[in-house]
GROMACS .gro file of C-alpha atoms in nm:
model
  446
    1MET     CA    1   3.774   0.512  -0.675
    2LYS     CA    2   3.626   0.200  -0.834
    3LEU     CA    3   3.265   0.093  -0.796
    4GLU     CA    4   3.351  -0.231  -0.617
    5GLU     CA    5   3.581  -0.043  -0.376
    6TYR     CA    6   3.303   0.197  -0.280
    7ILE     CA    7   3.062  -0.093  -0.227
    8ALA     CA    8   3.317  -0.275  -0.010
    9ASP     CA    9   3.399   0.030   0.204
   10PRO     CA   10   3.213  -0.002   0.537
   11ALA     CA   11   3.180   0.379   0.551
   12SER     CA   12   2.976   0.389   0.229
   13ARG     CA   13   2.604   0.446   0.273
   14PHE     CA   14   2.444   0.571  -0.050
   15ALA     CA   15   2.520   0.632  -0.416
   16THR     CA   16   2.344   0.810  -0.702
   17VAL     CA   17   2.267   0.620  -1.022
   18ALA     CA   18   2.185   0.862  -1.305
   19MET     CA   19   2.104   0.865  -1.675
   20ALA     CA   20   2.064   1.150  -1.925
   21ASP     CA   21   1.723   1.216  -2.077
   22THR     CA   22   1.673   1.357  -2.426
   23ASN     CA   23   1.716   1.712  -2.291
   24GLY     CA   24   2.055   1.624  -2.144
   25LEU     CA   25   1.922   1.646  -1.789
   26LEU     CA   26   2.046   1.382  -1.547
   27ARG     CA   27   1.769   1.180  -1.388
   28GLY     CA   28   1.833   0.913  -1.130
   29GLN     CA   29   1.794   0.787  -0.779
   30MET     CA   30   1.994   0.773  -0.459
   31VAL     CA   31   2.026   0.408  -0.361
   32SER     CA   32   2.172   0.233  -0.059
   33VAL     CA   33   2.502   0.050  -0.094
   34ASN     CA   34   2.320  -0.279  -0.036
   35SER     CA   35   2.091  -0.196  -0.328
   36LEU     CA   36   2.389  -0.087  -0.537
   37LYS     CA   37   2.539  -0.434  -0.509
   38GLY     CA   38   2.247  -0.581  -0.699
   39ILE     CA   39   2.220  -0.284  -0.937
   40ALA     CA   40   2.584  -0.317  -1.037
   41LYS     CA   41   2.515  -0.676  -1.137
   42ASN     CA   42   2.158  -0.668  -1.269
   43GLY     CA   43   2.081  -0.305  -1.347
   44MET     CA   44   1.812  -0.075  -1.209
   45GLY     CA   45   1.458  -0.029  -1.333
   46MET     CA   46   1.347   0.309  -1.468
   47ALA     CA   47   1.048   0.407  -1.678
   48PRO     CA   48   1.138   0.490  -2.040
   49ALA     CA   49   0.866   0.755  -2.008
   50GLN     CA   50   1.152   0.961  -1.858
   51LEU     CA   51   1.266   1.005  -2.220
   52SER     CA   52   0.938   1.182  -2.299
   53LEU     CA   53   0.977   1.457  -2.038
   54ASP     CA   54   1.049   1.820  -2.115
   55PRO     CA   55   1.289   1.999  -1.874
   56THR     CA   56   1.011   2.095  -1.629
   57ASP     CA   57   0.852   1.750  -1.654
   58VAL     CA   58   0.581   1.831  -1.905
   59LEU     CA   59   0.491   1.483  -2.029
   60LEU     CA   60   0.521   1.456  -2.406
   61THR     CA   61   0.399   1.151  -2.593
   62ILE     CA   62   0.612   0.863  -2.721
   63PRO     CA   63   0.413   0.604  -2.917
   64GLY     CA   64   0.401   0.275  -2.731
   65VAL     CA   65   0.543   0.422  -2.410
   66ASN     CA   66   0.296   0.671  -2.266
   67ASP     CA   67   0.019   0.700  -2.525
   68GLU     CA   68  -0.309   0.507  -2.519
   69THR     CA   69  -0.114   0.184  -2.583
   70GLY     CA   70   0.155   0.248  -2.322
   71ASP     CA   71   0.177   0.102  -1.972
   72PHE     CA   72   0.446   0.323  -1.810
   73HIS     CA   73   0.658   0.014  -1.746
   74ASP     CA   74   1.019   0.006  -1.621
   75ASP     CA   75   1.313  -0.105  -1.832
   76PRO     CA   76   1.661  -0.184  -1.700
   77LEU     CA   77   1.934   0.076  -1.670
   78GLN     CA   78   2.284  -0.067  -1.699
   79VAL     CA   79   2.544   0.113  -1.490
   80ASP     CA   80   2.882   0.187  -1.648
   81PRO     CA   81   3.155   0.130  -1.385
   82ALA     CA   82   3.398   0.341  -1.590
   83THR     CA   83   3.189   0.651  -1.516
   84VAL     CA   84   3.223   0.642  -1.136
   85ARG     CA   85   3.302   0.983  -0.989
   86ARG     CA   86   3.240   1.187  -0.672
   87LEU     CA   87   2.957   1.432  -0.616
   88PRO     CA   88   3.123   1.767  -0.536
   89TRP     CA   89   2.921   1.875  -0.230
   90SER     CA   90   2.817   1.546  -0.071
   91LYS     CA   91   2.971   1.394   0.239
   92PRO     CA   92   3.200   1.088   0.210
   93GLY     CA   93   2.990   0.776   0.207
   94HIS     CA   94   2.709   0.955   0.024
   95ASP     CA   95   2.907   1.099  -0.266
   96LEU     CA   96   2.940   0.831  -0.534
   97LEU     CA   97   2.785   0.903  -0.875
   98VAL     CA   98   2.768   0.647  -1.154
   99LEU     CA   99   2.619   0.700  -1.499
  100SER     CA  100   2.398   0.451  -1.676
  101ASN     CA  101   2.196   0.396  -1.992
  102PHE     CA  102   1.893   0.197  -2.096
  103THR     CA  103   1.930  -0.152  -2.239
  104GLY     CA  104   1.686  -0.362  -2.439
  105GLU     CA  105   1.412  -0.191  -2.640
  106SER     CA  106   1.451   0.140  -2.459
  107ALA     CA  107   1.818   0.158  -2.563
  108LYS     CA  108   1.684   0.248  -2.908
  109MET     CA  109   1.560   0.579  -2.765
  110CYS     CA  110   1.835   0.640  -2.506
  111PRO     CA  111   2.086   0.915  -2.606
  112ARG     CA  112   2.388   0.754  -2.440
  113SER     CA  113   2.309   0.414  -2.590
  114ILE     CA  114   2.269   0.571  -2.935
  115LEU     CA  115   2.611   0.738  -2.915
  116LYS     CA  116   2.761   0.408  -2.801
  117SER     CA  117   2.611   0.240  -3.109
  118VAL     CA  118   2.738   0.508  -3.350
  119LEU     CA  119   3.089   0.494  -3.203
  120ALA     CA  120   3.090   0.115  -3.240
  121ARG     CA  121   2.979   0.142  -3.604
  122ALA     CA  122   3.249   0.400  -3.676
  123GLY     CA  123   3.500   0.165  -3.514
  124GLU     CA  124   3.389  -0.124  -3.732
  125ALA     CA  125   3.460   0.097  -4.034
  126GLY     CA  126   3.812   0.159  -3.901
  127PHE     CA  127   3.764   0.506  -3.752
  128VAL     CA  128   3.832   0.630  -3.398
  129PRO     CA  129   3.672   0.973  -3.334
  130LYS     CA  130   3.833   1.221  -3.099
  131TYR     CA  131   3.614   1.508  -2.987
  132GLY     CA  132   3.566   1.786  -2.736
  133MET     CA  133   3.299   2.047  -2.671
  134GLU     CA  134   3.251   2.413  -2.580
  135LEU     CA  135   2.948   2.506  -2.368
  136GLU     CA  136   2.798   2.857  -2.369
  137TYR     CA  137   2.568   2.983  -2.093
  138THR     CA  138   2.451   3.299  -1.922
  139LEU     CA  139   2.481   3.354  -1.548
  140PHE     CA  140   2.237   3.577  -1.361
  141ASP     CA  141   2.239   3.737  -1.018
  142GLU     CA  142   1.879   3.622  -0.985
  143SER     CA  143   1.731   3.328  -0.803
  144PRO     CA  144   1.481   3.114  -0.996
  145GLU     CA  145   1.211   3.273  -0.781
  146SER     CA  146   1.316   3.632  -0.852
  147ALA     CA  147   1.348   3.559  -1.225
  148ARG     CA  148   0.997   3.417  -1.234
  149ALA     CA  149   0.861   3.710  -1.033
  150LYS     CA  150   1.003   3.946  -1.296
  151GLY     CA  151   0.843   3.745  -1.574
  152TYR     CA  152   1.198   3.667  -1.695
  153ARG     CA  153   1.230   4.032  -1.806
  154ASN     CA  154   1.480   4.295  -1.687
  155LEU     CA  155   1.698   4.030  -1.529
  156LYS     CA  156   2.033   4.117  -1.377
  157PRO     CA  157   2.315   3.929  -1.554
  158ALA     CA  158   2.636   3.855  -1.369
  159THR     CA  159   2.814   4.132  -1.560
  160GLN     CA  160   2.668   4.461  -1.679
  161HIS     CA  161   2.827   4.479  -2.024
  162ALA     CA  162   2.929   4.252  -2.309
  163SER     CA  163   3.277   4.143  -2.215
  164HIS     CA  164   3.439   3.899  -2.458
  165ASP     CA  165   3.760   3.770  -2.296
  166LEU     CA  166   3.763   4.073  -2.066
  167THR     CA  167   4.007   3.996  -1.787
  168ILE     CA  168   3.852   4.260  -1.559
  169TYR     CA  169   3.526   4.064  -1.540
  170GLN     CA  170   3.708   3.734  -1.504
  171ALA     CA  171   3.895   3.880  -1.208
  172VAL     CA  172   3.575   4.018  -1.054
  173GLN     CA  173   3.411   3.678  -1.088
  174THR     CA  174   3.710   3.475  -0.976
  175GLU     CA  175   3.501   3.297  -0.708
  176TRP     CA  176   3.265   3.168  -0.976
  177TYR     CA  177   3.545   3.043  -1.199
  178GLU     CA  178   3.726   2.884  -0.907
  179ALA     CA  179   3.405   2.717  -0.787
  180ILE     CA  180   3.354   2.559  -1.131
  181ALA     CA  181   3.713   2.435  -1.135
  182ALA     CA  182   3.679   2.289  -0.785
  183MET     CA  183   3.346   2.127  -0.878
  184CYS     CA  184   3.500   1.962  -1.185
  185GLU     CA  185   3.774   1.782  -0.992
  186PRO     CA  186   3.561   1.519  -0.811
  187LEU     CA  187   3.337   1.494  -1.119
  188ARG     CA  188   3.645   1.407  -1.328
  189ILE     CA  189   3.564   1.673  -1.587
  190ASP     CA  190   3.865   1.770  -1.798
  191LEU     CA  191   3.802   2.143  -1.784
  192ALA     CA  192   4.032   2.294  -2.047
  193LYS     CA  193   3.924   2.658  -2.067
  194MET     CA  194   3.679   2.917  -1.933
  195HIS     CA  195   3.621   3.275  -2.041
  196GLU     CA  196   3.378   3.564  -2.081
  197GLU     CA  197   3.171   3.558  -2.400
  198ILE     CA  198   3.003   3.822  -2.617
  199GLY     CA  199   2.717   3.933  -2.393
  200ALA     CA  200   2.641   4.047  -2.040
  201GLY     CA  201   2.679   3.749  -1.808
  202PHE     CA  202   2.757   3.533  -2.112
  203MET     CA  203   3.033   3.274  -2.051
  204GLU     CA  204   3.191   2.965  -2.201
  205ALA     CA  205   3.345   2.652  -2.051
  206CYS     CA  206   3.533   2.397  -2.260
  207ILE     CA  207   3.624   2.036  -2.198
  208GLY     CA  208   3.935   1.871  -2.340
  209ALA     CA  209   3.911   1.633  -2.634
  210GLY     CA  210   3.894   1.259  -2.577
  211GLU     CA  211   3.761   0.935  -2.713
  212GLY     CA  212   3.464   0.706  -2.654
  213LEU     CA  213   3.172   0.818  -2.441
  214GLU     CA  214   3.384   1.012  -2.194
  215PRO     CA  215   3.376   1.364  -2.349
  216ALA     CA  216   2.997   1.350  -2.392
  217ASP     CA  217   2.960   1.217  -2.036
  218GLN     CA  218   3.169   1.509  -1.914
  219LEU     CA  219   2.969   1.773  -2.097
  220VAL     CA  220   2.642   1.630  -1.964
  221LEU     CA  221   2.788   1.650  -1.615
  222LEU     CA  222   2.921   2.002  -1.674
  223LYS     CA  223   2.582   2.133  -1.792
  224ASN     CA  224   2.396   1.979  -1.502
  225PHE     CA  225   2.639   2.079  -1.230
  226ILE     CA  226   2.698   2.436  -1.354
  227ARG     CA  227   2.325   2.481  -1.305
  228ALA     CA  228   2.344   2.311  -0.964
  229LEU     CA  229   2.632   2.538  -0.860
  230ALA     CA  230   2.432   2.848  -0.954
  231LEU     CA  231   2.129   2.724  -0.760
  232ARG     CA  232   2.345   2.658  -0.455
  233GLN     CA  233   2.457   3.022  -0.473
  234GLY     CA  234   2.102   3.155  -0.510
  235ARG     CA  235   2.169   3.239  -0.874
  236SER     CA  236   2.045   3.116  -1.213
  237VAL     CA  237   2.197   2.987  -1.535
  238THR     CA  238   2.028   2.948  -1.870
  239PHE     CA  239   2.128   2.743  -2.172
  240MET     CA  240   1.844   2.878  -2.385
  241PRO     CA  241   1.979   2.948  -2.735
  242ARG     CA  242   1.813   3.291  -2.723
  243TRP     CA  243   1.684   3.405  -2.382
  244ASN     CA  244   1.585   3.757  -2.487
  245GLU     CA  245   1.580   3.984  -2.791
  246GLN     CA  246   1.908   4.159  -2.707
  247ALA     CA  247   2.107   3.845  -2.623
  248ASP     CA  248   2.332   3.678  -2.876
  249SER     CA  249   2.283   3.310  -2.951
  250GLN     CA  250   2.411   3.038  -2.717
  251SER     CA  251   2.549   2.715  -2.852
  252ILE     CA  252   2.753   2.402  -2.798
  253HIS     CA  253   3.045   2.382  -3.042
  254LEU     CA  254   3.161   2.027  -3.114
  255HIS     CA  255   3.522   1.970  -3.230
  256VAL     CA  256   3.588   1.638  -3.406
  257SER     CA  257   3.889   1.466  -3.562
  258LEU     CA  258   3.949   1.106  -3.671
  259LYS     CA  259   4.227   0.851  -3.634
  260ASP     CA  260   4.259   0.503  -3.775
  261LYS     CA  261   4.286   0.193  -3.559
  262ALA     CA  262   4.665   0.232  -3.545
  263GLY     CA  263   4.632   0.585  -3.411
  264LYS     CA  264   4.725   0.769  -3.732
  265PRO     CA  265   4.544   1.105  -3.775
  266LEU     CA  266   4.329   1.096  -4.088
  267PHE     CA  267   4.241   1.462  -4.136
  268HIS     CA  268   4.592   1.590  -4.215
  269ASP     CA  269   4.780   1.578  -4.545
  270PRO     CA  270   5.081   1.811  -4.587
  271ALA     CA  271   5.017   1.821  -4.962
  272GLY     CA  272   4.657   1.940  -4.926
  273LYS     CA  273   4.545   2.302  -4.905
  274ASN     CA  274   4.578   2.409  -4.539
  275GLY     CA  275   4.693   2.052  -4.471
  276VAL     CA  276   4.342   1.913  -4.529
  277SER     CA  277   4.331   1.551  -4.649
  278ARG     CA  278   4.087   1.395  -4.896
  279THR     CA  279   3.945   1.197  -4.604
  280PHE     CA  280   3.875   1.522  -4.418
  281LEU     CA  281   3.705   1.669  -4.727
  282HIS     CA  282   3.479   1.364  -4.753
  283PHE     CA  283   3.396   1.398  -4.382
  284LEU     CA  284   3.291   1.758  -4.454
  285GLY     CA  285   3.091   1.637  -4.753
  286GLY     CA  286   2.903   1.397  -4.527
  287LEU     CA  287   2.826   1.675  -4.281
  288GLN     CA  288   2.686   1.890  -4.561
  289LYS     CA  289   2.486   1.603  -4.710
  290TYR     CA  290   2.323   1.466  -4.396
  291ILE     CA  291   2.326   1.723  -4.112
  292GLY     CA  292   2.040   1.931  -4.254
  293ASP     CA  293   1.792   1.644  -4.227
  294MET     CA  294   1.896   1.598  -3.863
  295THR     CA  295   1.850   1.965  -3.767
  296LEU     CA  296   1.602   1.864  -3.496
  297VAL     CA  297   1.883   1.690  -3.306
  298PHE     CA  298   2.085   2.013  -3.302
  299GLN     CA  299   1.785   2.246  -3.255
  300PRO     CA  300   1.551   2.046  -3.027
  301THR     CA  301   1.321   2.312  -2.875
  302VAL     CA  302   1.086   2.583  -2.994
  303ASN     CA  303   1.338   2.840  -2.869
  304SER     CA  304   1.624   2.688  -3.071
  305TYR     CA  305   1.517   2.854  -3.395
  306ARG     CA  306   1.524   3.207  -3.247
  307ARG     CA  307   1.901   3.168  -3.236
  308PHE     CA  308   1.911   3.231  -3.612
  309ALA     CA  309   1.741   3.569  -3.607
  310PRO     CA  310   1.918   3.832  -3.822
  311GLY     CA  311   2.216   3.988  -3.650
  312THR     CA  312   2.309   3.691  -3.429
  313PHE     CA  313   2.643   3.516  -3.459
  314ALA     CA  314   2.493   3.184  -3.571
  315PRO     CA  315   2.572   2.972  -3.880
  316PRO     CA  316   2.426   3.109  -4.205
  317GLY     CA  317   2.386   2.765  -4.366
  318LEU     CA  318   2.568   2.434  -4.412
  319THR     CA  319   2.892   2.598  -4.521
  320TRP     CA  320   3.255   2.520  -4.438
  321GLY     CA  321   3.577   2.718  -4.432
  322TYR     CA  322   3.928   2.721  -4.291
  323GLU     CA  323   3.944   2.925  -3.968
  324ASN     CA  324   3.619   3.095  -4.067
  325ARG     CA  325   3.373   3.154  -3.783
  326THR     CA  326   3.105   3.268  -4.027
  327THR     CA  327   3.064   2.910  -4.151
  328CYS     CA  328   2.879   2.619  -3.994
  329PHE     CA  329   3.169   2.374  -4.020
  330ARG     CA  330   3.489   2.557  -3.930
  331ILE     CA  331   3.823   2.387  -3.993
  332VAL     CA  332   4.057   2.452  -3.701
  333GLY     CA  333   4.426   2.369  -3.658
  334HIS     CA  334   4.736   2.341  -3.871
  335ASP     CA  335   4.902   2.002  -3.820
  336ALA     CA  336   4.825   1.634  -3.770
  337GLY     CA  337   4.774   1.680  -3.398
  338SER     CA  338   4.540   1.979  -3.411
  339LEU     CA  339   4.346   1.971  -3.741
  340ARG     CA  340   3.976   1.920  -3.677
  341VAL     CA  341   3.629   2.042  -3.768
  342GLU     CA  342   3.414   2.253  -3.538
  343ASN     CA  343   3.041   2.195  -3.580
  344ARG     CA  344   2.885   2.531  -3.488
  345LEU     CA  345   2.522   2.430  -3.553
  346PRO     CA  346   2.419   2.281  -3.213
  347GLY     CA  347   2.233   2.507  -2.972
  348ALA     CA  348   2.325   2.515  -2.603
  349ASP     CA  349   1.997   2.328  -2.539
  350THR     CA  350   2.104   2.023  -2.737
  351ASN     CA  351   2.183   1.682  -2.590
  352PRO     CA  352   2.561   1.622  -2.607
  353TYR     CA  353   2.523   1.249  -2.677
  354LEU     CA  354   2.284   1.304  -2.968
  355THR     CA  355   2.482   1.597  -3.110
  356THR     CA  356   2.800   1.390  -3.111
  357ALA     CA  357   2.628   1.081  -3.252
  358ALA     CA  358   2.466   1.269  -3.541
  359THR     CA  359   2.786   1.458  -3.630
  360ILE     CA  360   3.009   1.150  -3.629
  361ALA     CA  361   2.753   0.946  -3.821
  362ALA     CA  362   2.724   1.209  -4.096
  363GLY     CA  363   3.099   1.256  -4.129
  364VAL     CA  364   3.189   0.887  -4.130
  365ALA     CA  365   2.917   0.817  -4.387
  366GLY     CA  366   3.069   1.092  -4.603
  367ILE     CA  367   3.404   0.916  -4.594
  368MET     CA  368   3.254   0.577  -4.670
  369GLU     CA  369   3.056   0.722  -4.962
  370GLN     CA  370   3.339   0.958  -5.070
  371VAL     CA  371   3.104   1.257  -5.070
  372GLU     CA  372   3.261   1.570  -5.216
  373PRO     CA  373   3.189   1.889  -5.021
  374ASP     CA  374   3.064   2.211  -5.174
  375PRO     CA  375   3.330   2.474  -5.243
  376GLU     CA  376   3.492   2.634  -4.941
  377THR     CA  377   3.343   2.961  -4.818
  378ILE     CA  378   3.597   3.241  -4.845
  379GLY     CA  379   3.519   3.566  -4.665
  380SER     CA  380   3.199   3.632  -4.471
  381GLY     CA  381   2.949   3.349  -4.492
  382TYR     CA  382   2.676   3.594  -4.392
  383ALA     CA  383   2.721   3.786  -4.718
  384GLN     CA  384   2.680   3.476  -4.936
  385THR     CA  385   2.392   3.244  -5.022
  386PRO     CA  386   2.470   2.898  -4.880
  387PRO     CA  387   2.433   2.611  -5.129
  388ARG     CA  388   2.271   2.392  -4.863
  389ASP     CA  389   2.070   2.479  -4.556
  390PHE     CA  390   1.943   2.325  -4.236
  391ALA     CA  391   1.577   2.339  -4.128
  392ARG     CA  392   1.471   2.692  -4.038
  393SER     CA  393   1.160   2.603  -3.838
  394MET     CA  394   1.061   2.330  -3.599
  395PRO     CA  395   0.789   2.185  -3.827
  396GLU     CA  396   1.040   2.161  -4.112
  397ALA     CA  397   1.296   2.001  -3.882
  398ILE     CA  398   1.042   1.746  -3.759
  399ASP     CA  399   0.941   1.655  -4.113
  400ARG     CA  400   1.299   1.627  -4.237
  401LEU     CA  401   1.410   1.403  -3.949
  402ARG     CA  402   1.096   1.191  -3.976
  403GLY     CA  403   1.164   1.137  -4.346
  404SER     CA  404   1.540   1.078  -4.318
  405ASP     CA  405   1.646   0.728  -4.415
  406PHE     CA  406   1.998   0.820  -4.303
  407ALA     CA  407   1.885   0.908  -3.949
  408LYS     CA  408   1.682   0.588  -3.929
  409ASP     CA  409   1.986   0.389  -4.039
  410TRP     CA  410   2.241   0.546  -3.803
  411LEU     CA  411   2.036   0.671  -3.508
  412GLY     CA  412   1.760   0.413  -3.541
  413PRO     CA  413   1.396   0.419  -3.658
  414ARG     CA  414   1.267   0.396  -3.302
  415PHE     CA  415   1.465   0.703  -3.197
  416VAL     CA  416   1.339   0.897  -3.499
  417GLU     CA  417   0.980   0.798  -3.421
  418ALA     CA  418   1.005   0.882  -3.050
  419PHE     CA  419   1.205   1.204  -3.081
  420THR     CA  420   0.992   1.355  -3.357
  421ALA     CA  421   0.676   1.266  -3.165
  422THR     CA  422   0.791   1.444  -2.849
  423ARG     CA  423   0.916   1.750  -3.038
  424GLU     CA  424   0.591   1.769  -3.233
  425GLY     CA  425   0.404   1.761  -2.903
  426GLN     CA  426   0.616   2.047  -2.772
  427TYR     CA  427   0.561   2.252  -3.088
  428ASP     CA  428   0.184   2.194  -3.083
  429GLU     CA  429   0.170   2.303  -2.718
  430PHE     CA  430   0.348   2.631  -2.792
  431ARG     CA  431   0.138   2.697  -3.102
  432ARG     CA  432  -0.161   2.734  -2.867
  433LYS     CA  433   0.009   3.002  -2.658
  434VAL     CA  434  -0.017   3.378  -2.712
  435PRO     CA  435   0.319   3.548  -2.643
  436ASP     CA  436   0.333   3.877  -2.453
  437VAL     CA  437   0.497   4.048  -2.747
  438GLU     CA  438   0.193   3.971  -2.966
  439LEU     CA  439  -0.039   4.124  -2.708
  440GLU     CA  440   0.180   4.434  -2.687
  441ARG     CA  441   0.187   4.468  -3.065
  442PHE     CA  442  -0.168   4.383  -3.169
  443PHE     CA  443  -0.411   4.405  -2.871
  444ASP     CA  444  -0.514   4.770  -2.900
  445LEU     CA  445  -0.518   4.830  -3.274
  446GLY     CA  446  -0.455   4.492  -3.435
   0.00000   0.00000   0.00000
């Protein structure tokens, strides 16, 4: 279905125009088809203050947008006709969904617009990225209301035990898997794989690799609509990197390869060790050189940093290795068609557009600057001291992003200013809170 065909269909009544905020949540409005005609041509107004919202609409501050100098104005959203798809549970005539992104000054803070800019810059340098993503989440047999009533403790996950790739649990939960697959069809999500992960109720869904904005669009849709599916069933899903002390860490793994303009894969060289080309090594060098200063993009919430507690299966530092899951940047594949790098740093709470933009920017810069990577990690990365590290706390991550000339160059100074300001606001808010575990530990005898 094309946008103009939906508009021209006399049975069409409404459509949803949506954009992704910095959390990766879709925000938008249902508009009449008559309104959509003008929106398709001229865009739709939306307040850039949407980019300052936390997931439950706590208003964080962006300088010049919603501080003492801000006026809460609207800026235009530009719809992308290539993103038209169907909402999975809506009736015909009410079921069109089209994605959009900010233009003008607000594009400098808009995740989708930033990825578009990075992809264009990579293209100008002669590189065409191909990428796909894996999304980890935990499913609970709890409604949002029952989870809140329990204080988010002693929740009932969808499965009782850790069950990595356990077919028994996949068979028991076949209705859930089939519902996701059915949901993905009208949403045009290229769902490549689903399976049980390494914790109770812990699952993974993967989208196929592609080019341009499409894979990131699909993962944004997948995150939002997996949550919607759970809510429709009276259940809950979390993408928190660490939702309790016993849970393992949840992440988004980003797989990236590069081609040239003629379509030739650039990461493979039969003469190189494990088939890895010099271009691929320089891409890895760029990841090691620049990713650490952009940690905040990959770890955007106060909870993100709990993912790296001792004993969790999270990256030990900015290391790389061939088929080594104990490294941050894992080389996967064996030939020109499959060789790629898996960035294992992003948490499941990260924004797919920003994660992809920062990863591609760092790698492409490494190629352009011919950055040599550190030596490959052989054996367990957890047993070795990494030569380079990412930020281990939110204050450090804020400071490193704020001071990064690279991030300002590739992601934009306005994005760096706005994103660090909102994350600093979130961190300051949580610094004022007293966690239950501190009361339990120190109240009586502390």
